CSV table of C-alpha atoms in Angstrom, one decimal:
chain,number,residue,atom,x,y,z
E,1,UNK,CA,-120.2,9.6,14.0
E,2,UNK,CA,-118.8,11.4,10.7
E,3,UNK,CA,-116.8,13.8,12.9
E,4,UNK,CA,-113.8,14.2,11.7
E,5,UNK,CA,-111.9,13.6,7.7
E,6,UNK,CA,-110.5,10.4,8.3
E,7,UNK,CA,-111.5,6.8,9.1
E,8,UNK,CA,-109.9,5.1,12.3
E,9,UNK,CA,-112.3,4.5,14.7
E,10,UNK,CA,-111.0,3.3,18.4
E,11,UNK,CA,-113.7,0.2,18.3
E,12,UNK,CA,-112.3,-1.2,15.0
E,13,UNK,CA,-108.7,0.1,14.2
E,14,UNK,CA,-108.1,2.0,11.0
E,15,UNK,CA,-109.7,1.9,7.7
E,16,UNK,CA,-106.6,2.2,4.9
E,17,UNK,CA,-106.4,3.6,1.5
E,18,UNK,CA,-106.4,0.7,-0.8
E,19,UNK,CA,-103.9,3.1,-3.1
E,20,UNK,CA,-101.1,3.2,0.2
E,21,UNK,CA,-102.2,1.2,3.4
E,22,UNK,CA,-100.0,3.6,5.6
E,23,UNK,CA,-102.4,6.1,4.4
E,24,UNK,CA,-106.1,7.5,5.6
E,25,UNK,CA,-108.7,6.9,3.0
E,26,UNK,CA,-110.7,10.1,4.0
E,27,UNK,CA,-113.6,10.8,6.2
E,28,UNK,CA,-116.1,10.7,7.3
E,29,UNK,CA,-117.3,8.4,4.3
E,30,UNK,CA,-114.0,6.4,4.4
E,31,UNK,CA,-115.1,2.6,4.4
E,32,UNK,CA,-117.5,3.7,1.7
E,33,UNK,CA,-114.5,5.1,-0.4
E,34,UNK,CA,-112.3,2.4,0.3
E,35,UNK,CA,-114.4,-0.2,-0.8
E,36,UNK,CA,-115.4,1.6,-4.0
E,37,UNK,CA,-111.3,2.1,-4.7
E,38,UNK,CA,-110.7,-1.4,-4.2
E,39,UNK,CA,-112.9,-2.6,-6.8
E,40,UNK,CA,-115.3,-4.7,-3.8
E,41,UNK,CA,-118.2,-2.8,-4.8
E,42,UNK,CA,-119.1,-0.4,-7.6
E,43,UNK,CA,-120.5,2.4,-5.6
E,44,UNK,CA,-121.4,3.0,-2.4
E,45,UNK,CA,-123.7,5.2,-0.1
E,46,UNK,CA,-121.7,8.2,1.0
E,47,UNK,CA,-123.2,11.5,3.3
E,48,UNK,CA,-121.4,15.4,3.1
E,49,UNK,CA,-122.1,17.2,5.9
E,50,UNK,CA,-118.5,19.3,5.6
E,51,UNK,CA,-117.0,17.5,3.3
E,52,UNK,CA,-117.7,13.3,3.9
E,53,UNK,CA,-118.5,12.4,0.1
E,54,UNK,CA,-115.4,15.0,-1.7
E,55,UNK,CA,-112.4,14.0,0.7
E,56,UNK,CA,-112.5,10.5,0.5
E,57,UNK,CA,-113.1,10.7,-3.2
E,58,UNK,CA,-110.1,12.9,-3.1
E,59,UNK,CA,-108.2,10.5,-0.8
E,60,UNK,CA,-109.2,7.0,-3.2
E,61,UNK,CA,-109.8,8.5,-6.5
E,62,UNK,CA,-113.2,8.2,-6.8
E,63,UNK,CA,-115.9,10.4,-8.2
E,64,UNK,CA,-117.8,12.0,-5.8
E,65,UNK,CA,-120.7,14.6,-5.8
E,66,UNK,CA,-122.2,16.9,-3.1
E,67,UNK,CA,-125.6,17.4,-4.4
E,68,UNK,CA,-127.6,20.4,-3.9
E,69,UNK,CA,-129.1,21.0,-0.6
E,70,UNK,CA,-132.7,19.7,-1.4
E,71,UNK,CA,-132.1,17.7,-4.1
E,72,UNK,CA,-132.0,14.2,-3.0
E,73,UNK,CA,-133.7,12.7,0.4
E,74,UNK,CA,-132.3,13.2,3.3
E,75,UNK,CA,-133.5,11.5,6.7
E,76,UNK,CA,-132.0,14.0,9.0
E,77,UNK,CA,-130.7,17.5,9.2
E,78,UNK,CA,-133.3,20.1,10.8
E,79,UNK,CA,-130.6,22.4,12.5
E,80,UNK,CA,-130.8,25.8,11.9
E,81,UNK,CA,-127.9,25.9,9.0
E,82,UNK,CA,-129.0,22.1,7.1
E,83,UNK,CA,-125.6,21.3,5.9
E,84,UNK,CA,-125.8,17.6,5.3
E,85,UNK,CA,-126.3,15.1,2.5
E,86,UNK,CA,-126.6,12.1,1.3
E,87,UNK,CA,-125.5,10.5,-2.0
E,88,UNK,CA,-123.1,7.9,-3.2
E,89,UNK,CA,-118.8,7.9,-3.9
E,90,UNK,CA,-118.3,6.1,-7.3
E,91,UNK,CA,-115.7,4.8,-10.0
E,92,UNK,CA,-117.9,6.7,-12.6
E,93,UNK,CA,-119.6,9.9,-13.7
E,94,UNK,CA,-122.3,7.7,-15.2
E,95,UNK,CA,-123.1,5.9,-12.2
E,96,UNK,CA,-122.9,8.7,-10.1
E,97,UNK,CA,-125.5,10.7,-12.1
E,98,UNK,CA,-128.1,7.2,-12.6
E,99,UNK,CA,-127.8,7.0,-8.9
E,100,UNK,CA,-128.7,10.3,-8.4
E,101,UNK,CA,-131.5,10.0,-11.0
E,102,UNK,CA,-132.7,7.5,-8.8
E,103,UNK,CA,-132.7,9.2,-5.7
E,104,UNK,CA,-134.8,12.0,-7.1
E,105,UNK,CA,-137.9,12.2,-5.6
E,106,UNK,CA,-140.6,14.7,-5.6
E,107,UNK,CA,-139.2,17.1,-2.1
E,108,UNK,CA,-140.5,19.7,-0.8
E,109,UNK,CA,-138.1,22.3,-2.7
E,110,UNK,CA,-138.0,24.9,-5.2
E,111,UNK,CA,-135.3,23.2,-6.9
E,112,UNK,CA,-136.0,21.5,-10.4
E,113,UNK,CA,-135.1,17.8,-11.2
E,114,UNK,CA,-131.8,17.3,-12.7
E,115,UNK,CA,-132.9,13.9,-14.2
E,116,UNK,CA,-130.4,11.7,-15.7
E,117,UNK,CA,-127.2,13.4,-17.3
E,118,UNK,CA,-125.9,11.2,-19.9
E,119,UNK,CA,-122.9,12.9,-21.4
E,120,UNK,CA,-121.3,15.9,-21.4
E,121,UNK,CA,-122.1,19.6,-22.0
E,122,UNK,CA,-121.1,21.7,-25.1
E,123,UNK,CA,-121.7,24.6,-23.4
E,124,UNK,CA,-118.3,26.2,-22.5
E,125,UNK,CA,-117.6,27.5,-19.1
E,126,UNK,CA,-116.4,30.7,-17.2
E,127,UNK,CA,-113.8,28.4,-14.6
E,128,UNK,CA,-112.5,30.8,-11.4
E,129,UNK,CA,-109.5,28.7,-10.4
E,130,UNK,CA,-108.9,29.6,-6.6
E,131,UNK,CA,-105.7,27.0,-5.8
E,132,UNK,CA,-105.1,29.0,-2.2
E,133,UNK,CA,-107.1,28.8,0.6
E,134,UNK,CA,-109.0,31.4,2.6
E,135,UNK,CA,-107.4,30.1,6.1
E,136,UNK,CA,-104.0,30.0,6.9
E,137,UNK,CA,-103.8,26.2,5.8
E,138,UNK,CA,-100.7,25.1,3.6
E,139,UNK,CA,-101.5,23.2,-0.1
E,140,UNK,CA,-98.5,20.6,-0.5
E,141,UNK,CA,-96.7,21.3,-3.8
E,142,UNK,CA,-98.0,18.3,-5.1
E,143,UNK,CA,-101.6,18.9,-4.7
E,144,UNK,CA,-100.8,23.1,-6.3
E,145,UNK,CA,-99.2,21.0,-9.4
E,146,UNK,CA,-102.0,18.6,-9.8
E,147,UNK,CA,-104.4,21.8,-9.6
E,148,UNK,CA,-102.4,23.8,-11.7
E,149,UNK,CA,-102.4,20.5,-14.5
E,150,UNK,CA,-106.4,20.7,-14.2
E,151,UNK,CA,-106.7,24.3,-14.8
E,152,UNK,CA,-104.7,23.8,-18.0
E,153,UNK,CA,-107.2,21.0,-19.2
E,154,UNK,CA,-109.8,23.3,-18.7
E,155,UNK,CA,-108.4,25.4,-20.9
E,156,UNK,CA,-107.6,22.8,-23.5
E,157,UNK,CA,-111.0,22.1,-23.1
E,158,UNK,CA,-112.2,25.7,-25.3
E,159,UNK,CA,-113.4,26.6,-21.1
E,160,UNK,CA,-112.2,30.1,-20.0
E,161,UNK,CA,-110.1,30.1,-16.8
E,162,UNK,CA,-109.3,32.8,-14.9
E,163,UNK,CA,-107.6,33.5,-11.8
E,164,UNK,CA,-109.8,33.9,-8.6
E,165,UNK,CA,-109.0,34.5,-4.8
E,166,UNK,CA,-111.6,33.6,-3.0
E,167,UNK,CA,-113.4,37.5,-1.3
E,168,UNK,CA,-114.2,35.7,2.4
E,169,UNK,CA,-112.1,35.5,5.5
E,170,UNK,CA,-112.1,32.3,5.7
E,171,UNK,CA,-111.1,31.8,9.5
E,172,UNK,CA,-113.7,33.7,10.5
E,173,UNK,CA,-115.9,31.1,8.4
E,174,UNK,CA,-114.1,28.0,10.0
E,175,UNK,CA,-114.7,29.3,13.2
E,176,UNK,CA,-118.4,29.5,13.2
E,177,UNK,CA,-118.4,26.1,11.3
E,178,UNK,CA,-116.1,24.5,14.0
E,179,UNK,CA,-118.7,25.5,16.5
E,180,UNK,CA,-121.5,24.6,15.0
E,181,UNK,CA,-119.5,21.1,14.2
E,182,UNK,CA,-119.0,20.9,17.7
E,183,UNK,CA,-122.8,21.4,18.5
E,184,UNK,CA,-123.4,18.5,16.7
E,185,UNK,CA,-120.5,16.7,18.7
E,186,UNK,CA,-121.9,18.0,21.8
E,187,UNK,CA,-125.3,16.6,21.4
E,188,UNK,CA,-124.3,13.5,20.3
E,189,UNK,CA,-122.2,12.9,23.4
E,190,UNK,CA,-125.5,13.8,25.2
E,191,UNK,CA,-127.7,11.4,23.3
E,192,UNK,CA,-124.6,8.7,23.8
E,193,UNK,CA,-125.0,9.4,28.0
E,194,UNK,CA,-128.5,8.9,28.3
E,195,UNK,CA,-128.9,5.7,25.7
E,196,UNK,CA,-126.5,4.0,27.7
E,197,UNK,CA,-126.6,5.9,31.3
E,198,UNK,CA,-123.3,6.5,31.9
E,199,UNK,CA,-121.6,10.0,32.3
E,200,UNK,CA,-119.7,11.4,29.1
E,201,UNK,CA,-116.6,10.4,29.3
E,202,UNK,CA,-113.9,8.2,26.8
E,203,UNK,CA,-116.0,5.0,27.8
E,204,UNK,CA,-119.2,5.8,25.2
E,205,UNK,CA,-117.4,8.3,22.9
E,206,UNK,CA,-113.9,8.8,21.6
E,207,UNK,CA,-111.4,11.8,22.6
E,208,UNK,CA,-112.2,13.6,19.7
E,209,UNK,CA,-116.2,13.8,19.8
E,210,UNK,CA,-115.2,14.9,23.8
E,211,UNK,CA,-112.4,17.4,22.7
E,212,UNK,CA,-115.3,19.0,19.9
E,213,UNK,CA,-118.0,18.8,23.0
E,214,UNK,CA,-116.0,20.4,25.5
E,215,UNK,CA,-115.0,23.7,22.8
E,216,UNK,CA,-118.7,23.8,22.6
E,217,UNK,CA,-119.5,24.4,26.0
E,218,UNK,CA,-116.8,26.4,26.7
E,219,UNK,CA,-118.2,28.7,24.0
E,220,UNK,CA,-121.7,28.8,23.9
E,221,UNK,CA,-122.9,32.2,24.3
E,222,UNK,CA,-120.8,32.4,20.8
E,223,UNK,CA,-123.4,30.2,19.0
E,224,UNK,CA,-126.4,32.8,18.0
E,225,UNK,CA,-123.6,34.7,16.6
E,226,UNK,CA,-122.3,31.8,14.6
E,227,UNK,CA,-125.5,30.8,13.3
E,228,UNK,CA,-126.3,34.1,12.4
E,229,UNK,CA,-122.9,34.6,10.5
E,230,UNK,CA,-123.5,30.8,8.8
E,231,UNK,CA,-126.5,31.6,7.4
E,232,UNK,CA,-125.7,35.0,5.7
E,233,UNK,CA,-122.6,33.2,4.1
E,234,UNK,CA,-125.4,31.6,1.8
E,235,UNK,CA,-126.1,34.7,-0.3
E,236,UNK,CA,-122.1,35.8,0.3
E,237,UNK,CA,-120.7,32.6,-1.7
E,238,UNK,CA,-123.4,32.5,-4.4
E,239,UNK,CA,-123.0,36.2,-5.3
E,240,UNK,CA,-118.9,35.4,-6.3
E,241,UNK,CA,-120.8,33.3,-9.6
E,242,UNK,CA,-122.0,36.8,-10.9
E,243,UNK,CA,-118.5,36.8,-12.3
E,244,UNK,CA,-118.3,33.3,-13.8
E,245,UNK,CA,-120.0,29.5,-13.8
E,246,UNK,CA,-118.1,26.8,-12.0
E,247,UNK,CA,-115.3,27.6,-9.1
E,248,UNK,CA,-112.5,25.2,-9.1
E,249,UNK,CA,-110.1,24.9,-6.0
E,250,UNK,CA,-108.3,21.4,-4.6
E,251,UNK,CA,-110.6,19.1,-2.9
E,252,UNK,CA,-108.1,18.7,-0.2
E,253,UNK,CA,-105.0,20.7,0.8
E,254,UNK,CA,-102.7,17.2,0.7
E,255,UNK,CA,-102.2,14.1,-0.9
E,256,UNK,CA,-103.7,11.3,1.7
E,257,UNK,CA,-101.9,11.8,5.5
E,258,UNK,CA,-100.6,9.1,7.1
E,259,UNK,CA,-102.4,6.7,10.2
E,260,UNK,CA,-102.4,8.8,12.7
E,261,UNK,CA,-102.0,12.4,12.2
E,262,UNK,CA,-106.0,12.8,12.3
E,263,UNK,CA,-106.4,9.6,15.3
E,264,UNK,CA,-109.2,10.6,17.2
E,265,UNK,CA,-107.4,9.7,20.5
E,266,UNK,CA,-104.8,11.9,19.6
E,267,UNK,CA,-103.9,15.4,21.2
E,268,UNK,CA,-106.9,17.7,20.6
E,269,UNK,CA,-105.2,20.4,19.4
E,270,UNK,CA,-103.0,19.0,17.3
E,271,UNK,CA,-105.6,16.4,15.6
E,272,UNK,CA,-107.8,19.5,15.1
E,273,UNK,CA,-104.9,22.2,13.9
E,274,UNK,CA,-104.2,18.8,11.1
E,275,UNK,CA,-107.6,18.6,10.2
E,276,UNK,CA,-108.3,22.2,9.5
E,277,UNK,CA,-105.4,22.3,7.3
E,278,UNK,CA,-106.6,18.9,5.4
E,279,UNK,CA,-109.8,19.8,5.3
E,280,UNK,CA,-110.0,24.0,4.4
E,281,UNK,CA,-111.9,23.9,1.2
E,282,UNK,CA,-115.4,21.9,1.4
E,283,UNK,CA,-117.0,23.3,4.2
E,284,UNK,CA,-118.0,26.7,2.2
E,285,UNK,CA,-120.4,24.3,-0.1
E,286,UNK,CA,-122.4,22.8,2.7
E,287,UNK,CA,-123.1,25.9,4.4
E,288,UNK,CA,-124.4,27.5,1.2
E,289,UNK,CA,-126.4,24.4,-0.2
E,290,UNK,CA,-124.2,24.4,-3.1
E,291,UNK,CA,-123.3,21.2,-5.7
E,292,UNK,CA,-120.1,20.5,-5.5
E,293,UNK,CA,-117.6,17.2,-6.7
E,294,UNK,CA,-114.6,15.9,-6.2
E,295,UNK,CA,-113.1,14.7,-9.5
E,296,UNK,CA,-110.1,12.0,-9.8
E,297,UNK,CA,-107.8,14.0,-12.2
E,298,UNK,CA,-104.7,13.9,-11.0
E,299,UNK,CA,-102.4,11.7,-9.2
E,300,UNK,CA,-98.6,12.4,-7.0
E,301,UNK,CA,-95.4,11.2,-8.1
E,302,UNK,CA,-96.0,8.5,-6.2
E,303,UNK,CA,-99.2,6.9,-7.2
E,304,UNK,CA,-101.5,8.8,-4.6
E,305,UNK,CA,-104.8,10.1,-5.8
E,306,UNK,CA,-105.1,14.0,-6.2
E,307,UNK,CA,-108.5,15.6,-6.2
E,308,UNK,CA,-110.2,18.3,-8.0
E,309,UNK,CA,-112.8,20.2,-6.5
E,310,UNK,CA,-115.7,21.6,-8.7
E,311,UNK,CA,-118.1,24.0,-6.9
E,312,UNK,CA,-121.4,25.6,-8.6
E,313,UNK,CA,-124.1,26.9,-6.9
E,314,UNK,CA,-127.3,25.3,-5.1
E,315,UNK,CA,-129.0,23.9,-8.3
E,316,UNK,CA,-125.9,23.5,-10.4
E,317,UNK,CA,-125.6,19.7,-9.7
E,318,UNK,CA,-127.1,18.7,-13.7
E,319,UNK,CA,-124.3,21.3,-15.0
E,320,UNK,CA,-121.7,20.1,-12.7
E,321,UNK,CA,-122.1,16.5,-13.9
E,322,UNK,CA,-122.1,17.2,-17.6
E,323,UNK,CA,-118.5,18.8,-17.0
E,324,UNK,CA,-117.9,15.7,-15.2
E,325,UNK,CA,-118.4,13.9,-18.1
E,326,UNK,CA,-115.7,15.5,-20.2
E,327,UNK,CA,-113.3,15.6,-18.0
E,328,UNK,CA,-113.7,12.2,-17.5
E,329,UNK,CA,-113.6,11.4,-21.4
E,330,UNK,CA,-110.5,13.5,-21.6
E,331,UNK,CA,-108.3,12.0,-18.6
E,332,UNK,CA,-109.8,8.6,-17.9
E,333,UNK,CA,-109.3,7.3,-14.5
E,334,UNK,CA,-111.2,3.9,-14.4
E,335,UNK,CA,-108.1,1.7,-15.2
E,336,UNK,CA,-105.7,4.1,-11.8
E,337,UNK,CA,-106.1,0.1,-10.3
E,338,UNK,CA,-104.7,0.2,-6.3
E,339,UNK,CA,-101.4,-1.2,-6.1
E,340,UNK,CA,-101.8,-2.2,-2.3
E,341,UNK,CA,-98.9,-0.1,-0.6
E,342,UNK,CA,-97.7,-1.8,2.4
E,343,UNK,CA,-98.2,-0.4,5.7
């Protein structure tokens, strides 16, 4: 059910990384990514509700958007805090922004249409390059280097970069999301009993969904105040772009774990301690509507796809794209073929 940042469901086994089949391809969007990176299919439908289009972009270096909240259909989301979307992971900017073109209907929102971006931007850019997270997860040296070799580009690029630490408490932030995550969880598992009429239980959903179900019930009278908190963040994180345009921080805090270390039927607080560290830097963007991307730029010493995130704010998805471009033109990643790791 898109609940967690990788892809190995108990009813079918693991989806792989097509870059290092011992490794995860991402989540929640992972089959999506992994087909993409494997060259089956040139793009491929992808949702973000906390992160489900950027990690596995990140994971199978692929391009991959968050769109504005309202900018492109979506067939469900009516929670209080609307954090999820739909769009596509891709091996392109250009077919990322026709596919986006496409998508665009007239919505009941006070955003404009973005329309199809073509190329890139000459407009130069204002970059706040945050490499740290707000939480007390831990980015591998590998991923910080990747980073720090995408700030520089930026710069060689004529764009300004400066230095930015993120002004949030970001556990306070990813414990209101976690519990409105596990809302979601929780009602699922509900919906799951009474289609099939059994209790909930590891028969109709997997340890995970019940782990997220059971933190939700055991904290529910915390929920009006995480709502509450969730929905001012909105105006918090769009006031940092007074003080520049664009906000660029790793997609993911690793290169791509291993099978395993986020299993759903794995122990619940260590699956969920990995995930939060994996996973501390997308979240902040589907709270606050914002468009945000996950760009292929960078790659480990051993072949493994390194992400870089690009955050703007609700609206920002036509100026994101046209940055896309160039970065694209500069570092090409089209020919990073798999190579088909072994497990």
């Amino acid at each position: 059910m898109g609940l967690i940042s990788s892809t190995e469901p108990l009813v079918t086994g693991a989806t792989r990384n097509p870059y290092d089949l011992s490794r995860i391809p991402g989540g929640s969007s992972g089959g999506a990514a992994a087909l993409v990176a494997a060259r089956v299919v040139p793009f491929a439908h992808a949702s973000d509700g906390g992160g489900s289009i950027r990690i596995p972009a990140a994971c199978c270096g692929l391009f991959g958007l968050k769109p504005s909240r309202g900018a492109l259909p979506i067939s469900r989301d009516s929670g209080p805090v609307e954090i999820s979307v739909n769009h596509a992971v891709t091996l392109t900017v250009r077919d990322s922004a026709a596919l986006f073109a496409a998508a665009e209907v007239d919505l009941d929102t006070d955003l404009p249409r973005t329309g199809n971006i073509t190329e890139a931007s000459t407009q130069r850019l204002k970059i706040a390059y945050a490499p740290e997270p707000t939480t007390d997860a831990t980015v591998d040296a590998e991923t910080r280097a990747g980073l720090d070799r995408t700030a520089q580009l930026c710069r060689d690029l004529g764009h300004e970069v400066i230095d930015f630490t993120m002004p949030t408490d970001g556990n306070v932030f990813t414990d209101a999301f976690l519990l409105y995550w596990a809302a979601g969880a929780a009602g699922f598992a509900q919906q799951a009993s009474a289609f099939t009429g059994k209790p909930i239980g590891p028969d109709i959903v997997e340890p995970w969904t019940l782990g997220l179900a059971a933190e939700f019930m055991a904290r529910q009278a915390d929920m009006p105040a995480a709502i509450a908190y969730l929905q001012a963040f909105e105006a918090e994180y769009h006031a940092w772009f007074d003080q520049f345009d664009v906000l660029l921080t790793p997609t993911v805090s690793t290169v791509p774990p291993k099978i395993g270390s986020q299993a759903p039927d794995g122990d619940y607080d260590t699956v969920r301690a990995n995930v939060l560290n994996f996973a501390a830097f997308t979240a902040p963007m589907n709270v606050s509507g914002a468009a945000s991307m996950s760009v292929p730029l960078q790659w480990s010493a051993d072949g493994l796809p390194i992400g870089s995130m690009f955050s703007g704010k609700r609206g920002d998805d036509g100026k994101l794209l046209a940055l896309a471009y160039e970065l694209e033109e500069a570092l090409p990643w089209i020919d990073r073929l798999p190579t088909f790791k072994p497990a």
